Amino acid sequence: MDFAQFQQAPVSVPTEHHSHGNRWDPYVDNGGTSLAIAGEDFVVVASDTRQSNGYSINSRYSPKAFELSNGSVLATTGYHADALKLVEHIEQRAQLYFHKHDRAMNVSAMAQMLSGILYSKRFFPYYVFPILSGLDAKGKGAVYTYDPVGNMERVNYQAYGSASALVQPFLDSQVGFKNQRNADPSRLLERPQAVKLAIDAFTGATERDIHTGDWLDLFIIDQDGIHQTKRELKHD
Amino acid sequence: MTSIGTGYDLSVSTYSPDGRIFQVEYAQKAVDNSGTAIGLRVKDGVVLAVEKIKHSRLLVPESNRRIMTAAKHVGIVSAGWMSDTRHLVKRAREESRNYHDTYKRDVPAKILAERMGMYKQVYTLYSAVRPFGVGTIMASYDADGPQLYMVEPSGQYFGYHGCAAGKGKQVAKTEIEKLKLSEMTVREAIKEAARIIYSAHDETKDKLFELELSWVCEESGRKHQRVPKELIEEAIQYAERALDEDDDEMDDDEE
């Protein structure tokens, strides 16, 4: 008997993401890239603004880096719906903290709190890769990087998102001076240099990654506050 | 205001017709019957002192401490039920630790005081439990400087420059009010605290007592710790001398 007649190949479109065959997936990857670079007394945060789903574009301008009420910036990649909810939650906690303590949360406290918030959904995670940036208690640039369930590390620079494989090695080389003889790996960049590298990272990423492009939201955090600019990227 | 609340005092979930909850007031009585505890917040730190009444000569000196540490920078002295006190300090330790795990910084005094207040308040809601018969005096040195809070059995709490609880609280409060706390240093405050405890102590009622002194200040690196032995001895001498002078004064007045 030919049993092959009982076997049917599951129908699936090759570009769309379904785990476990045809089952509904609660998560969607909205693409895009984010990065942050810490300096001696500033942080540069950059995120593109294209929001996509598979080969389709949902929006050319959907910001994924958010300014928080305590003066820090949260850059996200991954599932934008979860990113929005996460930011909402963090901001609520930041405001509760402010009213209870009569002062804004500092970055290290928020960083630790964010780790806990992410882990609290360990068994149905926020599909978000957050990068939290701000100035630490000494005024130095601080960048905290997380995985979706809250593993936290303070670093000098980080890139996440669909073009992270292109951008992170570039930052390792030009910001971290990795694998370079006679280079000082602990040297932090000057502000103009950091901004230039951030922009160049994105123009490069936009060329090769289909999910990255349209516009770039650039944040510079320093003692005077947060300065935000918008730059155009290729729309193709 | 002492009055019995016949009929309305059987459970903490019952108000009296004039809006009082008698069980909470009775809990306060338990605090009032304990050895005097005081806290003094001064320029560069906070001092805690307590009259530890001993019921037997067989007790090992310096055991059964009434002053406990809730966090590196927080000390607590209590008046009232000692068994309740241990439970509350355990809770304060957990709250401090939990805060630190969440925000990676030392718990501010007012946050910890609020948590203790809210915790005690819960036990005033249900008839299945009783309120804590403890007055909690909390000394702390955090980012906002030295601070002193007292949490009552009802859960109510206030920040103080100086506070007292227990048997001799009236005498103690009168003495504390005479002091210029904001201009004092902890070294001066230790001596005054000892003097006040000694003067609030009633020789006729409780013969045996031991003075416990602790501080959290600049000198201690903002850590809560027992006052060094030599300083305690100095303070006790100061206190005893002051008592003798008072006695001499009283004799003079009689003449």
XYZ file of C-alpha atoms in Angstrom:
491
model
C 0.000 0.000 0.000
C 1.201 3.485 -0.802
C 1.201 5.327 2.476
C 2.571 8.443 0.899
C -1.008 9.476 0.073
C -1.597 10.102 3.780
C 1.302 12.447 4.080
C 0.811 16.023 3.094
C 3.587 18.574 3.156
C 2.539 21.522 5.393
C 1.793 24.615 3.379
C 4.067 27.500 4.279
C 5.327 30.601 2.508
C 9.140 30.464 2.584
C 9.669 34.070 3.711
C 7.263 34.117 6.631
C 8.162 32.993 10.075
C 6.020 30.266 11.605
C 7.310 28.019 14.302
C 5.678 24.626 14.846
C 4.191 24.345 11.376
C 0.948 26.291 10.943
C 0.471 27.324 14.551
C -0.150 31.021 15.234
C 3.015 32.759 16.408
C 2.577 35.458 19.020
C 5.818 37.104 17.954
C 6.792 39.068 14.861
C 10.203 40.451 13.975
C 9.744 44.049 12.850
C 13.351 44.351 11.710
C 15.570 47.407 11.978
C 18.773 48.155 13.823
C 19.854 50.076 16.924
C 23.184 50.995 18.456
C 24.701 52.961 21.315
C 28.242 54.238 21.892
C 29.406 55.564 25.273
C 31.917 58.384 25.640
C 33.660 60.017 28.583
C 30.777 62.416 29.198
C 28.163 61.550 26.577
C 26.355 58.686 24.872
C 25.350 58.444 21.219
C 22.240 56.341 20.529
C 21.049 55.642 16.987
C 18.116 53.648 15.625
C 16.719 53.420 12.128
C 12.991 53.949 11.749
C 11.892 51.341 9.220
C 9.332 48.887 10.527
C 8.874 45.751 8.448
C 7.248 42.328 8.454
C 8.938 39.851 6.216
C 9.506 41.455 2.824
C 6.876 44.143 3.460
C 7.345 47.556 4.938
C 4.840 48.561 7.654
C 6.172 52.069 8.108
C 9.092 54.179 7.021
C 8.979 56.221 10.223
C 8.219 54.218 13.334
C 10.643 55.315 16.063
C 12.165 52.537 18.131
C 14.364 54.540 20.469
C 12.558 56.278 23.315
C 13.491 59.067 25.668
C 12.546 58.221 29.261
C 11.543 60.709 31.931
C 14.749 60.197 33.921
C 16.923 61.422 31.038
C 17.952 58.070 29.656
C 17.224 56.569 26.242
C 15.983 53.054 25.559
C 16.785 51.748 22.095
C 14.917 48.633 20.988
C 14.843 46.044 18.234
C 12.735 42.944 17.783
C 8.967 42.950 18.116
C 7.759 46.523 18.118
C 4.475 45.811 19.933
C 6.419 44.315 22.845
C 8.889 47.207 22.697
C 6.062 49.702 23.098
C 4.594 47.833 26.067
C 7.999 47.456 27.652
C 8.690 51.176 27.382
C 5.238 51.904 28.822
C 5.962 49.638 31.779
C 9.410 51.082 32.420
C 8.083 54.613 32.271
C 5.293 53.769 34.745
C 7.832 52.362 37.179
C 10.093 55.385 36.639
C 7.261 57.740 37.523
C 6.229 55.734 40.590
C 9.844 55.839 41.687
C 9.965 59.576 41.121
C 6.905 60.229 43.258
C 8.045 57.954 46.023
C 11.640 59.156 46.153
C 11.160 62.797 45.172
C 13.901 62.354 42.636
C 14.385 60.773 39.218
C 15.811 57.274 38.949
C 19.448 57.184 38.041
C 20.576 55.016 35.166
C 22.085 52.241 37.260
C 18.880 51.829 39.261
C 16.788 51.780 36.091
C 19.200 49.325 34.515
C 18.848 46.916 37.402
C 15.084 47.346 37.426
C 14.826 46.661 33.703
C 16.661 43.397 34.169
C 14.038 42.353 36.708
C 11.149 43.465 34.521
C 12.435 41.398 31.611
C 13.039 38.318 33.727
C 9.576 38.557 35.245
C 8.353 37.417 31.817
C 10.933 34.677 31.533
C 8.280 32.185 30.352
C 6.597 34.483 27.826
C 9.325 36.999 27.084
C 9.222 40.490 25.716
C 10.660 39.867 22.248
C 12.805 42.968 22.595
C 16.565 43.476 22.615
C 16.939 46.623 24.738
C 19.898 48.960 24.980
C 19.587 51.423 27.864
C 21.816 54.508 27.736
C 22.431 57.462 30.003
C 24.995 59.183 32.191
C 26.081 57.382 35.330
C 26.356 58.963 38.777
C 29.830 60.267 37.872
C 28.629 61.808 34.609
C 30.279 59.188 32.429
C 28.497 57.626 29.473
C 26.753 54.375 30.410
C 25.375 51.783 28.021
C 23.546 48.724 29.351
C 22.757 45.856 27.016
C 20.207 43.078 27.635
C 18.889 39.919 26.131
C 15.095 39.468 25.988
C 14.990 37.808 29.427
C 17.087 40.312 31.306
C 20.715 39.281 31.135
C 22.393 42.614 31.689
C 25.881 43.920 31.031
C 27.328 47.397 31.104
C 29.430 48.016 27.996
C 31.009 50.819 26.020
C 29.064 50.103 22.832
C 26.468 47.688 21.452
C 24.471 47.046 18.276
C 21.314 44.971 17.991
C 18.818 44.219 15.235
C 18.628 42.853 11.723
C 21.976 44.399 10.757
C 23.713 43.682 14.055
C 25.998 41.164 12.401
C 27.234 43.952 10.140
C 27.386 46.752 12.696
C 28.670 45.065 15.848
C 31.967 43.851 14.255
C 32.429 47.332 12.799
C 32.049 48.827 16.280
C 34.346 46.160 17.756
C 37.006 47.317 15.337
C 36.515 51.097 15.328
C 35.220 51.734 18.847
C 36.701 48.826 20.783
C 39.942 48.701 18.789
C 39.744 44.944 18.968
C 42.453 42.840 17.390
C 44.636 45.859 16.765
C 48.161 45.949 17.998
C 49.314 49.099 19.780
C 45.752 50.306 20.263
C 44.334 51.296 23.658
C 41.111 49.292 24.095
C 40.023 51.381 27.066
C 40.149 54.652 25.156
C 36.725 56.185 24.725
C 35.806 58.077 21.579
C 35.381 61.823 21.278
C 31.885 63.043 20.493
C 32.280 64.020 16.785
C 34.067 60.750 16.082
C 31.374 58.669 17.820
C 28.590 60.437 15.908
C 30.411 59.930 12.619
C 30.892 56.227 13.274
C 27.243 55.806 14.241
C 26.084 57.442 11.034
C 28.550 55.502 8.891
C 27.489 52.256 10.550
C 23.936 52.946 9.479
C 24.667 54.037 5.929
C 26.659 50.835 5.570
C 23.953 48.701 7.158
C 21.267 50.326 4.992
C 23.166 49.302 1.858
C 23.224 45.612 2.636
C 20.316 44.934 5.018
C 16.868 45.172 3.448
C 15.214 45.742 6.813
C 17.335 48.779 7.686
C 16.852 52.201 6.161
C 14.415 55.107 5.591
C 15.395 57.431 8.475
C 17.826 57.489 11.357
C 16.913 58.808 14.828
C 20.104 60.025 16.460
C 20.249 60.885 20.195
C 23.174 62.534 21.939
C 22.934 62.358 25.732
C 25.142 64.665 27.788
C 25.005 66.823 30.894
C 22.873 69.403 29.063
C 20.211 66.815 28.279
C 19.211 64.871 25.222
C 19.674 66.277 21.726
C 17.740 64.411 19.049
C 18.197 64.680 15.289
C 16.743 62.893 12.293
C 18.769 61.952 9.231
C 17.558 60.476 5.981
C 18.681 57.030 4.918
C 18.150 55.259 1.615
C 14.536 54.302 1.065
C 15.206 51.259 -1.086
C -6.319 59.127 77.076
C -6.917 55.917 78.966
C -10.291 54.298 78.763
C -11.495 50.770 78.266
C -13.520 50.013 75.205
C -15.883 47.426 76.520
C -17.545 45.624 73.659
C -15.625 47.404 70.899
C -12.215 46.155 71.832
C -12.444 42.467 71.127
C -11.111 42.570 67.604
C -8.964 44.893 65.572
C -11.528 44.931 62.789
C -14.050 46.761 64.985
C -14.319 50.516 65.314
C -15.689 52.070 68.457
C -18.552 54.565 68.137
C -16.061 57.398 68.537
C -13.896 56.144 65.720
C -11.160 54.366 67.661
C -9.700 50.936 67.169
C -8.986 49.794 70.689
C -6.817 46.827 69.812
C -4.328 49.178 68.178
C -4.357 51.406 71.244
C -3.786 48.367 73.463
C -0.833 47.403 71.289
C 0.569 50.850 71.969
C 0.258 50.083 75.695
C 2.566 47.124 75.218
C 5.093 49.545 73.765
C 4.588 51.960 76.639
C 5.366 49.258 79.195
C 8.746 48.370 77.777
C 12.211 49.705 78.600
C 12.849 53.177 77.203
C 14.316 53.446 73.712
C 15.423 56.707 72.125
C 16.856 57.986 68.879
C 18.739 61.237 68.283
C 19.419 62.599 64.827
C 22.271 65.087 64.823
C 24.528 66.895 62.408
C 26.730 64.027 61.321
C 24.739 60.922 62.155
C 22.068 59.219 64.257
C 22.409 57.655 67.707
C 20.152 54.939 69.148
C 20.014 54.063 72.824
C 17.924 51.725 74.913
C 17.365 50.884 78.558
C 17.572 47.112 78.466
C 15.796 45.972 81.614
C 17.184 42.671 82.845
C 14.959 40.333 84.756
C 17.786 38.282 86.205
C 21.413 38.559 87.277
C 22.003 35.299 85.471
C 21.620 36.910 82.071
C 24.836 37.111 80.078
C 25.795 40.772 79.612
C 25.491 42.073 76.079
C 23.246 39.209 75.029
C 19.617 39.608 73.938
C 20.402 42.726 71.973
C 17.578 45.125 71.490
C 19.356 47.196 68.882
C 19.569 45.360 65.569
C 20.859 46.037 62.097
C 18.400 45.911 59.213
C 20.856 46.882 56.477
C 24.419 48.109 56.312
C 23.275 51.690 56.776
C 20.125 51.090 58.872
C 19.794 50.348 62.568
C 16.612 49.613 64.509
C 15.834 49.823 68.206
C 12.435 48.693 69.413
C 10.193 49.137 72.396
C 7.554 46.522 73.134
C 7.256 42.797 72.478
C 10.711 41.506 71.708
C 9.444 38.484 69.800
C 7.414 40.749 67.518
C 10.494 42.912 67.153
C 12.586 40.077 65.772
C 9.956 39.369 63.165
C 9.763 43.021 62.142
C 13.514 43.420 61.844
C 13.599 40.285 59.699
C 10.987 41.912 57.487
C 12.983 45.156 57.355
C 16.052 43.173 56.305
C 14.097 41.455 53.551
C 12.626 44.738 52.326
C 16.076 46.355 52.232
C 17.535 43.430 50.381
C 14.655 43.318 47.949
C 15.028 47.028 47.230
C 18.724 46.596 46.605
C 18.141 43.653 44.300
C 15.671 45.701 42.277
C 17.420 49.064 42.110
C 21.027 48.276 42.994
C 21.203 51.025 45.605
C 20.800 51.314 49.350
C 17.188 51.639 50.415
C 16.396 55.252 51.361
C 15.176 55.690 54.934
C 11.766 57.004 54.003
C 11.102 54.101 51.664
C 11.999 51.552 54.330
C 9.936 53.424 56.917
C 6.987 53.400 54.520
C 7.335 49.682 53.931
C 7.448 49.002 57.671
C 4.442 51.251 58.200
C 2.475 49.549 55.469
C 3.398 46.135 56.797
C 2.278 46.950 60.333
C -0.916 48.505 59.005
C -1.984 45.254 57.383
C -2.189 43.666 60.803
C -4.760 46.273 61.798
C -7.201 45.137 59.118
C -8.048 41.550 60.011
C -9.543 40.065 63.130
C -7.596 36.858 62.594
C -4.340 38.551 63.554
C -3.211 41.037 66.149
C -1.233 44.243 65.653
C 2.477 44.209 66.466
C 3.104 45.488 69.972
C 6.265 47.262 68.890
C 7.378 50.835 68.421
C 10.145 50.726 65.831
C 12.783 53.446 65.912
C 14.846 53.373 62.725
C 18.164 55.174 62.227
C 19.699 55.474 58.830
C 22.376 57.248 56.848
C 21.626 57.371 53.167
C 22.109 59.632 50.163
C 19.901 62.238 51.850
C 21.981 62.267 55.022
C 21.227 61.019 58.539
C 17.566 60.242 59.201
C 15.411 58.993 62.046
C 11.932 57.465 61.796
C 9.586 55.898 64.321
C 6.863 53.472 63.253
C 3.968 52.896 65.661
C 1.857 49.739 66.036
C -0.867 51.332 63.919
C 1.542 51.619 61.023
C 1.746 55.383 61.322
C 5.255 56.784 61.070
C 6.989 60.128 61.209
C 10.471 61.470 60.654
C 12.064 62.877 63.792
C 15.015 64.843 65.026
C 14.605 63.053 68.332
C 12.110 60.459 69.535
C 11.433 58.161 72.454
C 9.294 55.129 73.211
C 8.661 52.975 76.257
C 8.244 53.506 79.988
C 10.305 56.642 80.346
C 9.280 58.275 77.100
C 7.767 61.346 78.738
C 10.875 62.052 80.782
C 13.026 61.288 77.753
C 11.048 63.526 75.400
C 11.264 66.445 77.825
C 15.018 66.026 77.999
C 15.378 65.597 74.241
C 13.441 68.785 73.576
C 16.021 70.731 75.575
C 18.829 69.629 73.265
C 20.010 71.519 70.183
C 20.193 68.401 68.028
C 20.973 69.992 64.680
C 24.146 71.530 66.124
C 25.411 68.440 67.938
C 27.861 65.814 66.808
C 27.353 62.083 67.351
C 30.083 62.042 69.993
C 28.135 64.591 72.023
C 24.859 62.834 71.245
C 26.101 59.525 72.649
C 26.728 61.141 76.017
C 23.373 62.889 76.033
C 21.593 59.694 74.971
C 23.188 57.792 77.842
C 22.302 60.566 80.280
C 18.695 60.579 79.109
C 18.350 56.815 79.392
C 19.797 56.901 82.867
C 17.534 59.725 83.927
C 14.461 58.050 82.452
C 15.304 54.822 84.247
C 13.217 54.197 87.326
C 15.482 52.702 90.020
C 12.584 51.715 92.210
C 10.787 49.682 89.561
C 13.579 47.878 87.663
C 16.855 47.491 89.519
C 18.896 45.770 86.829
C 19.431 47.338 83.487
C 22.010 47.595 80.760
C 22.551 50.482 78.367
C 22.847 49.649 74.669
C 24.196 52.329 72.351
C 24.592 52.324 68.596
C 25.253 54.847 65.875
C 25.316 55.339 62.144
C 27.421 58.334 61.204
C 30.293 59.761 59.219
C 32.763 58.339 61.713
C 31.375 54.836 61.280
C 31.606 55.115 57.513
C 27.828 55.483 57.338
C 27.491 51.933 58.645
C 25.273 51.023 61.562
C 27.341 49.636 64.418
C 27.601 49.457 68.184
C 29.330 52.451 69.673
C 32.959 51.529 70.522
C 33.388 50.297 74.094
C 35.541 53.193 75.326
C 32.972 55.685 74.173
C 30.151 53.779 75.863
C 32.100 53.806 79.106
C 32.739 57.525 78.769
C 29.046 58.056 78.090
C 28.006 56.010 81.122
C 30.382 57.978 83.344
C 28.922 61.209 81.992
C 25.426 59.881 82.655
C 26.179 58.788 86.193
C 27.861 62.093 86.995
C 24.847 63.978 85.670
C 22.552 61.863 87.835
C 24.672 62.581 90.914
C 24.549 66.300 90.159
C 20.793 66.116 89.884
C 20.642 64.366 93.237
C 22.881 67.055 94.772
C 20.647 69.749 93.290
C 17.594 68.096 94.774
C 19.300 67.945 98.169
C 20.184 71.641 97.874
C 16.586 72.496 97.083
C 15.410 70.651 100.150
C 17.693 72.625 102.424
